[in-house]
């Protein structure tokens, strides 16, 4: 479709053209090609035990190097994938890439558990556990090194099916985590019927817990809930020392956030781990 150009020569699209239709179609086509051609890549954000500071794993976060738009954030392209049937190939691609990297680290002497975010639609497909099993086998890694982060919304849309898929995943020996816990419009009663291992407290409660009494109350309640269900509590969005200390005092097990490290390119992770191990020794 035709773009007008302003005086600087930058294309300015007619607002009506930019509405869903054309631009959405372009984005879907481009994303499909990006998955096929391997234009997506991963950054890895470390996590540490709250009490000792020992690193206990990394989370893989998808990035898209777009040929003209530059680096595109997952908040922009994950919803496009979710709405257009691309989230399953994308999730498989991310698990494959994360396990390949995990194997590289393992061969270099670093056992680094990896977490991968799983699109909601994957939990509605009974073939998903088999796909994950194939990927784990292909990379020759113990299943316990893989954690799958799921969201509450995935469970709510079809609880029976989701519980079946989650059971299949648990039987493989992978760990399961509920991401962004507390932000979904959900009932916590599903915690009874699901065997998950980890609860990730959403950063919207965590980041300002030291200055906001309401946030602090929510964090304490969620940590207690995790504890009572025997789940590991992980706080995301930890941006300063005071918050880390408050979380450790609240009984939170694991912390993640810019204070520990931003998401890192794969090739920087081993150097980061080495520096940290040296600082701890
Ligand atoms: P998430 O899984 O909850 O990941 C946490 C997000 O918070 C990441 O943003 C991370 O870079 C950011 N973050 C980490 N520490 C801090 C902090 O201290 N402060 C603040 N303000 N932010 C922090 P990112 O990488 O842009 O990812 C956004 C979301 O996109 C993720 O949220 C996840 O839901 C989704 N996502 C990312 N990669 C994938 C993927 O491979 N598959 C799927 N299905 N979703 C993905
Ligand atoms: Mg996550
Ligand atoms: Mg999260
Ligand atoms: Mg979050």
Short mmCIF file of C-alpha atoms and ligand atoms in Angstrom, two decimals:
data_model
loop_
_atom_site.label_atom_id
_atom_site.label_comp_id
_atom_site.label_asym_id
_atom_site.label_seq_id
_atom_site.Cartn_x
_atom_site.Cartn_y
_atom_site.Cartn_z
CA UNK A 1 0.00 0.00 0.00
CA UNK A 2 1.07 3.57 -0.63
CA UNK A 3 2.92 5.51 2.00
CA UNK A 4 3.10 9.29 1.89
CA UNK A 5 6.39 10.90 2.70
CA UNK A 6 6.93 13.89 4.92
CA UNK A 7 9.61 16.52 4.24
CA UNK A 8 12.35 14.43 5.82
CA UNK A 9 11.56 11.58 3.47
CA UNK A 10 10.35 9.37 6.29
CA UNK A 11 7.34 7.36 5.31
CA UNK A 12 4.17 8.47 7.06
CA UNK A 13 1.28 6.11 6.75
CA UNK A 14 -2.31 7.17 6.54
CA UNK A 15 -3.78 6.30 9.92
CA UNK A 16 -6.59 4.33 8.28
CA UNK A 17 -4.12 2.18 6.34
CA UNK A 18 -2.19 1.53 9.51
CA UNK A 19 -5.20 0.04 11.21
CA UNK A 20 -5.19 -3.69 11.77
CA UNK A 21 -5.64 -4.97 8.18
CA UNK A 22 -2.54 -4.27 6.16
CA UNK A 23 0.02 -3.67 8.89
CA UNK A 24 -1.11 -6.69 10.89
CA UNK A 25 -0.82 -8.89 7.80
CA UNK A 26 2.68 -7.58 7.14
CA UNK A 27 3.72 -8.24 10.73
CA UNK A 28 2.41 -11.81 10.63
CA UNK A 29 4.18 -12.58 7.34
CA UNK A 30 7.42 -11.07 8.59
CA UNK A 31 7.26 -12.92 11.89
CA UNK A 32 6.63 -16.23 10.13
CA UNK A 33 9.72 -15.62 7.98
CA UNK A 34 11.74 -14.58 11.02
CA UNK A 35 10.95 -17.89 12.74
CA UNK A 36 11.73 -19.89 9.57
CA UNK A 37 14.99 -18.04 8.91
CA UNK A 38 16.18 -17.98 12.50
CA UNK A 39 16.06 -14.17 12.85
CA UNK A 40 14.83 -14.53 16.42
CA UNK A 41 17.50 -14.89 19.07
CA UNK A 42 17.61 -15.12 22.84
CA UNK A 43 18.97 -13.08 25.69
CA UNK A 44 19.45 -14.75 29.07
CA UNK A 45 18.65 -13.10 32.39
CA UNK A 46 20.26 -14.64 35.49
CA UNK A 47 18.44 -15.55 38.71
CA UNK A 48 20.03 -15.96 42.14
CA UNK A 49 19.17 -17.48 45.50
CA UNK A 50 17.88 -14.67 47.71
CA UNK A 51 19.85 -15.69 50.81
CA UNK A 52 23.30 -16.54 49.41
CA UNK A 53 23.30 -14.75 46.06
CA UNK A 54 24.39 -17.95 44.29
CA UNK A 55 23.27 -18.01 40.66
CA UNK A 56 20.64 -20.71 40.13
CA UNK A 57 19.64 -20.35 36.49
CA UNK A 58 18.78 -18.05 33.59
CA UNK A 59 15.58 -17.12 31.77
CA UNK A 60 15.59 -17.09 27.97
CA UNK A 61 13.90 -13.98 26.55
CA UNK A 62 13.17 -13.73 22.83
CA UNK A 63 14.45 -10.86 20.68
CA UNK A 64 13.73 -10.08 17.02
CA UNK A 65 16.32 -8.31 14.93
CA UNK A 66 14.05 -6.88 12.25
CA UNK A 67 15.75 -5.96 8.94
CA UNK A 68 14.35 -2.40 8.91
CA UNK A 69 12.72 -1.74 12.27
CA UNK A 70 15.72 -2.76 14.36
CA UNK A 71 15.34 -4.67 17.61
CA UNK A 72 11.69 -5.51 18.30
CA UNK A 73 10.61 -6.26 21.88
CA UNK A 74 8.69 -9.45 22.72
CA UNK A 75 5.79 -7.40 24.09
CA UNK A 76 5.21 -6.36 20.46
CA UNK A 77 5.61 -9.66 18.64
CA UNK A 78 4.48 -12.30 21.14
CA UNK A 79 0.84 -11.06 20.99
CA UNK A 80 1.05 -11.15 17.16
CA UNK A 81 2.26 -14.74 17.37
CA UNK A 82 -0.43 -15.67 19.91
CA UNK A 83 -3.22 -14.27 17.75
CA UNK A 84 -2.08 -15.75 14.45
CA UNK A 85 -1.20 -19.36 15.12
CA UNK A 86 2.55 -18.74 15.27
CA UNK A 87 3.09 -19.19 18.99
CA UNK A 88 3.64 -22.94 18.75
CA UNK A 89 6.41 -22.83 16.15
CA UNK A 90 7.87 -19.85 17.99
CA UNK A 91 7.83 -21.67 21.35
CA UNK A 92 9.42 -24.78 19.81
CA UNK A 93 12.09 -22.58 18.23
CA UNK A 94 12.83 -20.89 21.58
CA UNK A 95 12.99 -24.18 23.53
CA UNK A 96 15.29 -25.65 20.87
CA UNK A 97 17.61 -22.63 20.91
CA UNK A 98 17.66 -22.43 24.73
CA UNK A 99 18.48 -26.14 25.09
CA UNK A 100 21.21 -25.90 22.43
CA UNK A 101 22.77 -23.05 24.40
CA UNK A 102 22.33 -24.94 27.68
CA UNK A 103 24.25 -27.82 26.11
CA UNK A 104 27.07 -25.48 25.05
CA UNK A 105 27.36 -24.19 28.62
CA UNK A 106 27.17 -27.72 29.99
CA UNK A 107 29.98 -28.88 27.68
CA UNK A 108 32.03 -25.91 28.92
CA UNK A 109 31.55 -27.04 32.52
CA UNK A 110 28.70 -24.74 33.58
CA UNK A 111 25.45 -26.38 34.54
CA UNK A 112 22.95 -23.58 33.94
CA UNK A 113 19.24 -24.41 34.32
CA UNK A 114 17.20 -22.50 31.70
CA UNK A 115 13.65 -21.19 31.87
CA UNK A 116 11.57 -20.65 28.74
CA UNK A 117 8.30 -18.72 28.45
CA UNK A 118 5.57 -20.85 26.92
CA UNK A 119 2.79 -19.29 24.88
CA UNK A 120 -0.69 -19.93 26.22
CA UNK A 121 -1.95 -21.86 23.19
CA UNK A 122 0.75 -24.52 23.65
CA UNK A 123 -0.99 -25.74 26.81
CA UNK A 124 -4.13 -26.52 24.82
CA UNK A 125 -2.33 -28.96 22.53
CA UNK A 126 -1.93 -32.49 23.77
CA UNK A 127 1.07 -33.04 21.44
CA UNK A 128 3.08 -30.35 23.21
CA UNK A 129 4.67 -32.61 25.89
CA UNK A 130 5.81 -35.01 23.16
CA UNK A 131 7.39 -32.12 21.22
CA UNK A 132 9.23 -31.02 24.36
CA UNK A 133 10.39 -34.59 25.04
CA UNK A 134 11.85 -34.79 21.52
CA UNK A 135 13.74 -31.53 21.97
CA UNK A 136 15.21 -32.58 25.31
CA UNK A 137 16.32 -35.93 23.87
CA UNK A 138 17.83 -34.26 20.81
CA UNK A 139 20.07 -32.09 22.98
CA UNK A 140 20.97 -34.87 25.41
CA UNK A 141 20.24 -32.91 28.57
CA UNK A 142 18.55 -33.92 31.82
CA UNK A 143 14.95 -32.67 31.79
CA UNK A 144 15.38 -31.04 35.19
CA UNK A 145 17.55 -28.33 33.57
CA UNK A 146 14.48 -27.01 31.73
CA UNK A 147 11.80 -24.88 33.43
CA UNK A 148 8.71 -23.88 31.47
CA UNK A 149 7.10 -20.59 32.52
CA UNK A 150 3.37 -20.55 31.90
CA UNK A 151 0.73 -17.91 32.64
CA UNK A 152 -2.53 -18.13 34.50
CA UNK A 153 -4.51 -17.09 31.43
CA UNK A 154 -3.37 -20.27 29.70
CA UNK A 155 -4.92 -22.36 32.44
CA UNK A 156 -8.17 -20.42 32.68
CA UNK A 157 -9.18 -20.73 29.03
CA UNK A 158 -9.52 -24.54 29.24
CA UNK A 159 -8.51 -25.81 32.70
CA UNK A 160 -9.10 -29.53 32.07
CA UNK A 161 -7.02 -29.62 28.92
CA UNK A 162 -4.29 -27.44 30.43
CA UNK A 163 -4.03 -29.67 33.50
CA UNK A 164 -3.65 -32.72 31.21
CA UNK A 165 -0.87 -31.05 29.21
CA UNK A 166 0.85 -29.86 32.39
CA UNK A 167 0.73 -33.40 33.79
CA UNK A 168 2.39 -34.67 30.62
CA UNK A 169 5.13 -32.07 31.02
CA UNK A 170 5.63 -32.91 34.70
CA UNK A 171 6.04 -36.59 33.81
CA UNK A 172 8.96 -35.65 31.54
CA UNK A 173 10.75 -34.22 34.57
CA UNK A 174 10.76 -30.59 33.44
CA UNK A 175 9.99 -27.93 36.04
CA UNK A 176 6.89 -25.75 35.76
CA UNK A 177 6.57 -22.15 36.85
CA UNK A 178 3.57 -19.81 36.93
CA UNK A 179 4.79 -16.49 35.54
CA UNK A 180 3.42 -13.04 36.44
CA UNK A 181 1.54 -14.65 39.30
CA UNK A 182 -1.26 -12.52 40.66
CA UNK A 183 -1.91 -10.42 37.54
CA UNK A 184 -4.38 -12.76 35.83
CA UNK A 185 -8.12 -12.76 36.40
CA UNK A 186 -7.94 -16.17 37.90
CA UNK A 187 -8.79 -18.29 40.83
CA UNK A 188 -5.97 -19.62 42.95
CA UNK A 189 -7.94 -22.82 43.46
CA UNK A 190 -6.24 -24.36 40.40
CA UNK A 191 -3.07 -24.56 42.49
CA UNK A 192 -4.67 -27.58 44.16
CA UNK A 193 -5.00 -29.60 40.96
CA UNK A 194 -1.72 -28.63 39.29
CA UNK A 195 1.71 -29.81 40.17
CA UNK A 196 3.85 -26.77 39.50
CA UNK A 197 7.20 -26.17 41.14
CA UNK A 198 7.60 -22.42 41.11
CA UNK A 199 5.61 -19.21 41.47
CA UNK A 200 6.97 -16.03 39.86
CA UNK A 201 5.74 -12.91 41.61
CA UNK A 202 4.99 -10.26 39.02
CA UNK A 203 7.33 -7.31 38.99
CA UNK A 204 4.39 -4.88 39.31
CA UNK A 205 4.21 -5.88 43.00
CA UNK A 206 7.93 -6.37 43.55
CA UNK A 207 9.74 -3.32 42.20
CA UNK A 208 8.22 -0.76 44.61
CA UNK A 209 7.54 -3.01 47.60
CA UNK A 210 9.92 -1.04 49.81
CA UNK A 211 8.00 2.21 49.31
CA UNK A 212 4.46 0.91 48.79
CA UNK A 213 2.80 -0.80 51.75
CA UNK A 214 0.13 -2.37 49.54
CA UNK A 215 2.72 -3.95 47.25
CA UNK A 216 4.65 -5.19 50.27
CA UNK A 217 1.49 -6.79 51.69
CA UNK A 218 0.82 -8.57 48.37
CA UNK A 219 4.39 -9.87 48.14
CA UNK A 220 4.30 -11.22 51.70
CA UNK A 221 0.93 -12.89 51.07
CA UNK A 222 2.12 -14.48 47.80
CA UNK A 223 5.34 -15.75 49.36
CA UNK A 224 3.24 -17.34 52.14
CA UNK A 225 0.92 -18.86 49.54
CA UNK A 226 3.88 -20.30 47.62
CA UNK A 227 5.37 -21.68 50.82
CA UNK A 228 2.10 -23.35 51.86
CA UNK A 229 1.85 -25.06 48.48
CA UNK A 230 5.48 -26.13 48.61
CA UNK A 231 6.43 -23.93 45.64
CA UNK A 232 9.65 -22.04 45.13
CA UNK A 233 8.93 -18.29 45.21
CA UNK A 234 10.78 -16.23 42.58
CA UNK A 235 10.57 -12.43 42.51
CA UNK A 236 11.08 -10.68 39.15
CA UNK A 237 11.82 -6.95 38.72
CA UNK A 238 14.28 -6.57 41.62
CA UNK A 239 15.99 -3.26 40.89
CA UNK A 240 17.86 -2.42 44.11
CA UNK A 241 19.55 -3.88 47.19
CA UNK A 242 16.79 -2.82 49.60
CA UNK A 243 14.20 -4.80 47.64
CA UNK A 244 16.47 -7.85 47.50
CA UNK A 245 16.97 -7.65 51.30
CA UNK A 246 13.23 -7.23 51.93
CA UNK A 247 12.47 -10.24 49.72
CA UNK A 248 15.02 -12.41 51.52
CA UNK A 249 13.49 -11.38 54.85
CA UNK A 250 10.01 -12.18 53.53
CA UNK A 251 11.18 -15.72 52.76
CA UNK A 252 11.33 -15.40 48.97
CA UNK A 253 13.67 -18.05 47.55
CA UNK A 254 14.99 -16.56 44.30
CA UNK A 255 15.46 -13.04 42.90
CA UNK A 256 15.76 -11.77 39.34
CA UNK A 257 15.99 -8.24 38.01
CA UNK A 258 18.21 -5.44 36.77
CA UNK A 259 19.96 -5.24 40.17
CA UNK A 260 21.45 -8.69 39.58
CA UNK A 261 21.73 -8.41 35.79
CA UNK A 262 19.88 -7.33 32.69
CA UNK A 263 19.17 -10.02 30.10
CA UNK A 264 22.55 -10.84 28.49
CA UNK A 265 23.57 -12.06 25.03
CA UNK A 266 24.45 -15.76 25.17
CA UNK A 267 28.16 -15.15 24.58
CA UNK A 268 28.38 -12.84 27.62
CA UNK A 269 26.84 -15.27 30.08
CA UNK A 270 29.90 -17.40 30.83
CA UNK A 271 32.08 -14.33 31.47
CA UNK A 272 29.37 -12.95 33.75
CA UNK A 273 29.14 -16.26 35.64
CA UNK A 274 32.93 -16.39 35.97
CA UNK A 275 33.16 -12.82 37.33
CA UNK A 276 30.39 -13.52 39.80
CA UNK A 277 31.92 -16.79 40.98
CA UNK A 278 35.26 -15.00 41.48
CA UNK A 279 33.58 -12.19 43.44
CA UNK A 280 31.90 -14.75 45.67
CA UNK A 281 35.03 -16.79 46.34
P1 LIG B 1 8.37 -12.07 31.55
O1 LIG B 1 8.55 -13.51 31.22
O2 LIG B 1 7.62 -11.74 32.79
O3 LIG B 1 9.84 -11.48 31.58
C1 LIG B 1 10.24 -10.41 32.38
C2 LIG B 1 10.40 -9.13 31.58
O4 LIG B 1 10.81 -8.08 32.49
C3 LIG B 1 11.48 -9.18 30.52
O5 LIG B 1 11.09 -8.27 29.47
C4 LIG B 1 12.69 -8.62 31.26
O6 LIG B 1 13.68 -8.07 30.39
C5 LIG B 1 12.05 -7.54 32.08
N1 LIG B 1 12.81 -7.27 33.31
C6 LIG B 1 13.70 -8.08 33.94
N2 LIG B 1 14.19 -7.53 35.06
C7 LIG B 1 13.59 -6.32 35.15
C8 LIG B 1 13.70 -5.25 36.12
O7 LIG B 1 14.43 -5.31 37.11
N3 LIG B 1 12.91 -4.16 35.89
C9 LIG B 1 12.07 -4.06 34.82
N4 LIG B 1 11.37 -2.93 34.68
N5 LIG B 1 11.97 -5.04 33.88
C10 LIG B 1 12.72 -6.16 34.06
P2 LIG B 1 11.13 -8.72 27.96
O8 LIG B 1 12.36 -9.48 27.66
O9 LIG B 1 10.83 -7.49 27.15
O10 LIG B 1 9.92 -9.74 27.84
C11 LIG B 1 8.59 -9.30 28.05
C12 LIG B 1 7.63 -10.46 28.07
O11 LIG B 1 7.54 -11.07 26.79
C13 LIG B 1 8.04 -11.59 29.02
O12 LIG B 1 7.65 -11.28 30.34
C14 LIG B 1 7.27 -12.76 28.45
O13 LIG B 1 5.95 -12.77 28.91
C15 LIG B 1 7.27 -12.44 26.97
N6 LIG B 1 8.31 -13.25 26.31
C16 LIG B 1 9.63 -13.01 26.19
N7 LIG B 1 10.23 -14.00 25.49
C17 LIG B 1 9.27 -14.90 25.19
C18 LIG B 1 9.26 -16.16 24.50
O14 LIG B 1 10.29 -16.68 24.05
N8 LIG B 1 8.05 -16.81 24.37
C19 LIG B 1 6.91 -16.28 24.91
N9 LIG B 1 5.77 -16.97 24.75
N10 LIG B 1 6.88 -15.11 25.57
C20 LIG B 1 8.04 -14.43 25.70
MG1 LIG B 2 9.00 -15.19 32.23
MG1 LIG B 3 7.31 -12.67 34.51
MG1 LIG B 4 5.97 -9.94 34.55
#
